[in-house]
Short mmCIF file of C-alpha atoms in Angstrom, two decimals:
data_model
loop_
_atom_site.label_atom_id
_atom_site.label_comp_id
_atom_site.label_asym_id
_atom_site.label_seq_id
_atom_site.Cartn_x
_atom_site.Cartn_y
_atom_site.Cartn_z
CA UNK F 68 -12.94 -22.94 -0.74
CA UNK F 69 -15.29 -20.94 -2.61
CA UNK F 70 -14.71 -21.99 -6.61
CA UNK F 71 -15.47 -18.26 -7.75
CA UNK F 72 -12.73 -17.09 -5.35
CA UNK F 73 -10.36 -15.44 -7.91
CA UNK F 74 -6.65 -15.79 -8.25
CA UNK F 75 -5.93 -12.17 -8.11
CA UNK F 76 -6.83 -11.12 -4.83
CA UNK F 77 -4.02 -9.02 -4.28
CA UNK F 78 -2.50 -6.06 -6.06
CA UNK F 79 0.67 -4.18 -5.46
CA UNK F 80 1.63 -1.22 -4.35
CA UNK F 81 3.95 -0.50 -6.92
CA UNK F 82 1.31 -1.47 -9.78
CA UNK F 83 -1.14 1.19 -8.26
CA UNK F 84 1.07 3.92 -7.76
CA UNK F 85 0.92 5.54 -11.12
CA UNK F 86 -2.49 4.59 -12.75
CA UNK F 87 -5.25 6.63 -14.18
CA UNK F 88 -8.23 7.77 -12.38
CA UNK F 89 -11.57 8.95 -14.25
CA UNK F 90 -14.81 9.95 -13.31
CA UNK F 91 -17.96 8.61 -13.88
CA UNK F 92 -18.37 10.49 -17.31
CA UNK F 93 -14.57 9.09 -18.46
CA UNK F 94 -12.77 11.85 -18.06
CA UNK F 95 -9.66 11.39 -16.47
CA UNK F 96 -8.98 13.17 -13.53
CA UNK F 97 -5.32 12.14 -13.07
CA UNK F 98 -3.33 9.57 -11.36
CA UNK F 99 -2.66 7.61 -8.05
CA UNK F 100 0.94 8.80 -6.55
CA UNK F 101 0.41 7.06 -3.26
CA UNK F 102 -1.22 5.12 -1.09
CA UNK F 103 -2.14 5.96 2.72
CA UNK F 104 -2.04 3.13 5.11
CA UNK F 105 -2.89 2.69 9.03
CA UNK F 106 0.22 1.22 10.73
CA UNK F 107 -1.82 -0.47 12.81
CA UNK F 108 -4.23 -2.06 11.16
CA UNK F 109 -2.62 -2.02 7.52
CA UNK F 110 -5.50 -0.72 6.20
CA UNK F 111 -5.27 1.75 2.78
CA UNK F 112 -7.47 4.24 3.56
CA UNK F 113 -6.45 6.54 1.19
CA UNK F 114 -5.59 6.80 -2.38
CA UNK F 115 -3.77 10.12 -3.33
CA UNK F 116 -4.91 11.58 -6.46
CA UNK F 117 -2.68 13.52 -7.97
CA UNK F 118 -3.75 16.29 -10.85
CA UNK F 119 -2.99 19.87 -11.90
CA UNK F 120 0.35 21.46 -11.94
CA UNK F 121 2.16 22.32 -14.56
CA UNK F 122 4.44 19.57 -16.24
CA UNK F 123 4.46 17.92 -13.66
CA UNK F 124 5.06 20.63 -11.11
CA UNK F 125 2.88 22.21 -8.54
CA UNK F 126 0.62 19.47 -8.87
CA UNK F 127 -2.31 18.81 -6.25
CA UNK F 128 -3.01 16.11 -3.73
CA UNK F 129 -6.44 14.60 -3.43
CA UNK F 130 -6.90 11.83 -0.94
CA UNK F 131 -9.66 9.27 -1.82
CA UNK F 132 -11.18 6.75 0.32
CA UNK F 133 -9.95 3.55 -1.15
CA UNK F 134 -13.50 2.40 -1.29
CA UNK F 135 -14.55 4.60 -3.40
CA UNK F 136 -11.96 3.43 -6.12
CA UNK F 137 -13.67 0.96 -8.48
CA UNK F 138 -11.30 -0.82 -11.13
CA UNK F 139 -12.04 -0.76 -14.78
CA UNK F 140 -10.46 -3.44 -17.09
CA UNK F 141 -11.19 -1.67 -20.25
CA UNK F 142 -10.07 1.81 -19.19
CA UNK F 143 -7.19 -0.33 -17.05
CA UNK F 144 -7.74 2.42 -14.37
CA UNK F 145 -9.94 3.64 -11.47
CA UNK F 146 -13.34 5.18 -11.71
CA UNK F 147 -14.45 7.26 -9.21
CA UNK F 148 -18.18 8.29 -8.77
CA UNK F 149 -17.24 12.25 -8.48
CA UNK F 150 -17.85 15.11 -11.01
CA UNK F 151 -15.28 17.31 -11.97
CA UNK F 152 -16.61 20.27 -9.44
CA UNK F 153 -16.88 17.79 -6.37
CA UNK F 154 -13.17 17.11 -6.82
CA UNK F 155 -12.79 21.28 -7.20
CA UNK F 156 -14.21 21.20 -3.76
CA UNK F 157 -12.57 17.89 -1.89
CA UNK F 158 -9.67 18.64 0.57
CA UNK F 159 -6.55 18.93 -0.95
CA UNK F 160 -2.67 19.72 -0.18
CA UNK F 161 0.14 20.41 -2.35
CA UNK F 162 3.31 17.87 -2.55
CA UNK F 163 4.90 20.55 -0.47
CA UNK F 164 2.36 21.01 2.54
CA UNK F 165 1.41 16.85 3.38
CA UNK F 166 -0.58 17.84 6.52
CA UNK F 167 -0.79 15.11 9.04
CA UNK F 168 -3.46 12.69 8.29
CA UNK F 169 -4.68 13.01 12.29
CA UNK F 170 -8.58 11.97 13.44
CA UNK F 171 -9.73 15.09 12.19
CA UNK F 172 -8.15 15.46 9.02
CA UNK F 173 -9.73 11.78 7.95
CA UNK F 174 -13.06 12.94 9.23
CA UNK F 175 -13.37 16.28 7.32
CA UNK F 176 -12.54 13.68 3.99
CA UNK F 177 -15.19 10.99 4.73
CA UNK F 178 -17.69 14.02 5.61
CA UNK F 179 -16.64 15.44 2.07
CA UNK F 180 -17.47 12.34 0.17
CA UNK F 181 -20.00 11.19 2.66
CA UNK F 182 -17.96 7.61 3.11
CA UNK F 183 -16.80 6.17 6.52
CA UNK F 184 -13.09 4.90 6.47
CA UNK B 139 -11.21 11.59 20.99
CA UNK B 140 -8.70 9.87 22.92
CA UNK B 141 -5.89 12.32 23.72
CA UNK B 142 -3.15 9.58 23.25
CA UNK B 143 -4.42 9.13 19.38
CA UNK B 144 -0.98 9.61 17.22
CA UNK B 145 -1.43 12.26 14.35
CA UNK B 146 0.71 9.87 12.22
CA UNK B 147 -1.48 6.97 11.92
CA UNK B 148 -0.76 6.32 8.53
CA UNK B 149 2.10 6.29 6.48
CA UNK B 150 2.89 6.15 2.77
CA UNK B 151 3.21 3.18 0.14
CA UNK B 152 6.30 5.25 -1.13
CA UNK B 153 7.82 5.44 2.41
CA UNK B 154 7.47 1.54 3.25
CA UNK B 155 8.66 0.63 0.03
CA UNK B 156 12.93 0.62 0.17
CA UNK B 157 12.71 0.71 4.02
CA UNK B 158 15.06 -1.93 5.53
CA UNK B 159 14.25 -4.95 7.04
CA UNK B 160 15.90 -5.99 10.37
CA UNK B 161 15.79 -9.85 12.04
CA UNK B 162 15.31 -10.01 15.96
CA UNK B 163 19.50 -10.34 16.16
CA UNK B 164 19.33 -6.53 14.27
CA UNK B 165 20.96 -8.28 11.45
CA UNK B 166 19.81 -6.52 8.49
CA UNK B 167 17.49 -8.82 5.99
CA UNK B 168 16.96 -6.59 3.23
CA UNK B 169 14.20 -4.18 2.51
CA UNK B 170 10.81 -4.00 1.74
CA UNK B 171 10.27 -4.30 -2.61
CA UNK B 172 6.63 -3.76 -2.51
CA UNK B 173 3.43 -4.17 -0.72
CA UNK B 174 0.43 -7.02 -1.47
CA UNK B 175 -3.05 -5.26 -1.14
CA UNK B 176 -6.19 -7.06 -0.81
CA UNK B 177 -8.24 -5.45 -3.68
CA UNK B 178 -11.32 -5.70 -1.94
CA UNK B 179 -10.97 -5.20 1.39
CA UNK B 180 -8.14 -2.64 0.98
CA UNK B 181 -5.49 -4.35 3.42
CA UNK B 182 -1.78 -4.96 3.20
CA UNK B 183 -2.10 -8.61 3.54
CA UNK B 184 2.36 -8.96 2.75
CA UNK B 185 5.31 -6.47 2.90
CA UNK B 186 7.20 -8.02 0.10
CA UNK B 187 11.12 -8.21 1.75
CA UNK B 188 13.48 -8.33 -1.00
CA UNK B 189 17.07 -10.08 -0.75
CA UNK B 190 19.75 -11.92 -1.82
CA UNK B 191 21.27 -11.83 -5.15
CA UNK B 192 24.11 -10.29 -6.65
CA UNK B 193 24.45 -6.71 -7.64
CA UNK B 194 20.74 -5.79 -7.30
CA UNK B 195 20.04 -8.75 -9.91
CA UNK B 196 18.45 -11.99 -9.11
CA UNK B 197 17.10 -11.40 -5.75
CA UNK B 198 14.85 -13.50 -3.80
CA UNK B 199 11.25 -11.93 -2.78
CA UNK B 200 9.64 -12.79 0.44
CA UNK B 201 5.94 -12.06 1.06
CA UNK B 202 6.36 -11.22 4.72
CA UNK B 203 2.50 -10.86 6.49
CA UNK B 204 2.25 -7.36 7.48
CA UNK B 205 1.14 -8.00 10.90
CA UNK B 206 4.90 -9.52 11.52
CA UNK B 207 6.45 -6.32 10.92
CA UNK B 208 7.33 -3.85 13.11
CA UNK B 209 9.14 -0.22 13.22
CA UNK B 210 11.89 0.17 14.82
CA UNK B 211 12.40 4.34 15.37
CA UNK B 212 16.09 3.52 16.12
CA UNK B 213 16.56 1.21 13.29
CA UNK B 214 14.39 3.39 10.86
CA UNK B 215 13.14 -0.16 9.60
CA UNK B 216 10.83 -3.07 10.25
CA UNK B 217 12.16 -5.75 12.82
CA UNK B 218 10.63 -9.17 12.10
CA UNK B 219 11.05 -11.82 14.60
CA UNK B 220 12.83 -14.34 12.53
CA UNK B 221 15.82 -15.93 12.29
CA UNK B 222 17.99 -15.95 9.10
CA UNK B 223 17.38 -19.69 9.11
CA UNK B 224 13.93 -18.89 9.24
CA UNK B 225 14.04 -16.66 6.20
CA UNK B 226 15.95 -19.60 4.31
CA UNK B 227 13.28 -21.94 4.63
CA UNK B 228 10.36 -19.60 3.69
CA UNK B 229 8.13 -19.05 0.73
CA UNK B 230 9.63 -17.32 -1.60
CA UNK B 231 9.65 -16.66 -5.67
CA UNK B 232 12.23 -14.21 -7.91
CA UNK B 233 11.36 -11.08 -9.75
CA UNK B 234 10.25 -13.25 -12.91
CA UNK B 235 8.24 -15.66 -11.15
CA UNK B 236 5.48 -13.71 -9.31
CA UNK B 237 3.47 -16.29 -7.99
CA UNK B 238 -0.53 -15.69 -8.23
CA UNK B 239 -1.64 -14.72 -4.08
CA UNK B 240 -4.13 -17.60 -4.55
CA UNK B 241 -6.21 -18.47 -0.93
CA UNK B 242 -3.46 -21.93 -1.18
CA UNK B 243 -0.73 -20.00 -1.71
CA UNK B 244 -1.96 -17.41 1.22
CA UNK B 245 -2.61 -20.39 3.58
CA UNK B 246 0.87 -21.84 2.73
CA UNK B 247 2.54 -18.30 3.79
CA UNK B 248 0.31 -17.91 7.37
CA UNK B 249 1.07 -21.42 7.96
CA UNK B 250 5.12 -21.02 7.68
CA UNK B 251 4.45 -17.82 9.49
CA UNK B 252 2.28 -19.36 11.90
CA UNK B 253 0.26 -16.06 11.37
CA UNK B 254 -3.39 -15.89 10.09
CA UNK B 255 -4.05 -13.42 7.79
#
């Protein structure tokens, strides 16, 4: 056993859900509101980013690949290496209009952001 | 692109969390509290199935591995295939005792389990 191996290996689902996301200048883009998992091979491909709307309503849906989601302790939420206008352009869906995450829906996102799942 | 690929490959944190757990008898366990992600490598390493207790307070959690689990379209829940007397002798903590997922504590689950994770 590895002596660096750290304690917290795991995180839960429920303690995602919820927190911030910024970009790599520090602005916060908004916040995880679920995650996206492959029955199969219980994977989390995807973290849904969810921003814009209108207190709360309207708001849209921006999957992430989960690797791109880097964890910072001092901002005690995710940094993502994105501007502002490459999240204007990333596929998106509204809480009404989930589309189904098939083959080529989870291509056209890693193509976006240039990151294999 | 295989023509038998499922367009629901993945499925939500939000939706696995609350669904109920089912043993191989269809006696129903409980329900899934939350789910253990490896930080790094982005897998659901445990469904956390919650039970027991009185009134919603002071139940027992059980860091099921997620490989065990399986969904049950007629259920509309996981079926593990355990035995309640299986359940009674497996690891286990309450809702103020969150254990840390250390690689011991991991090895002690798979090994009840008989599952590597």
């Amino acid at each position: 056993m590895a002596i660096t191996t750290s304690t917290h290996d795991v995180i839960s689902s429920e303690r995602v859900e919820g927190t911030s996301v910024y970009n790599a200048a520090g602005d916060k883009l908004g916040s995880i509101d679920e995650l996206m998992i492959n029955k199969r091979s219980g994977k989390v491909e995807y973290a849904v980013l969810e921003f814009g709307g209108f207190l709360g309503m309207g708001t849209d849906r921006y999957p992430l690949p989960w690797s791109m989601l880097d964890y910072d302790t001092d901002k005690d939420g995710y940094v993502v290496p994105l501007t502002k206008e490459q999240i204007d352009g990333a596929p998106r869906y509204t809480e009404t209009t989930t589309p189904d995450y098939t083959p080529e829906y989870s291509q056209r996102i890693g193509s976006y952001y240039g990151v294999g799942i």
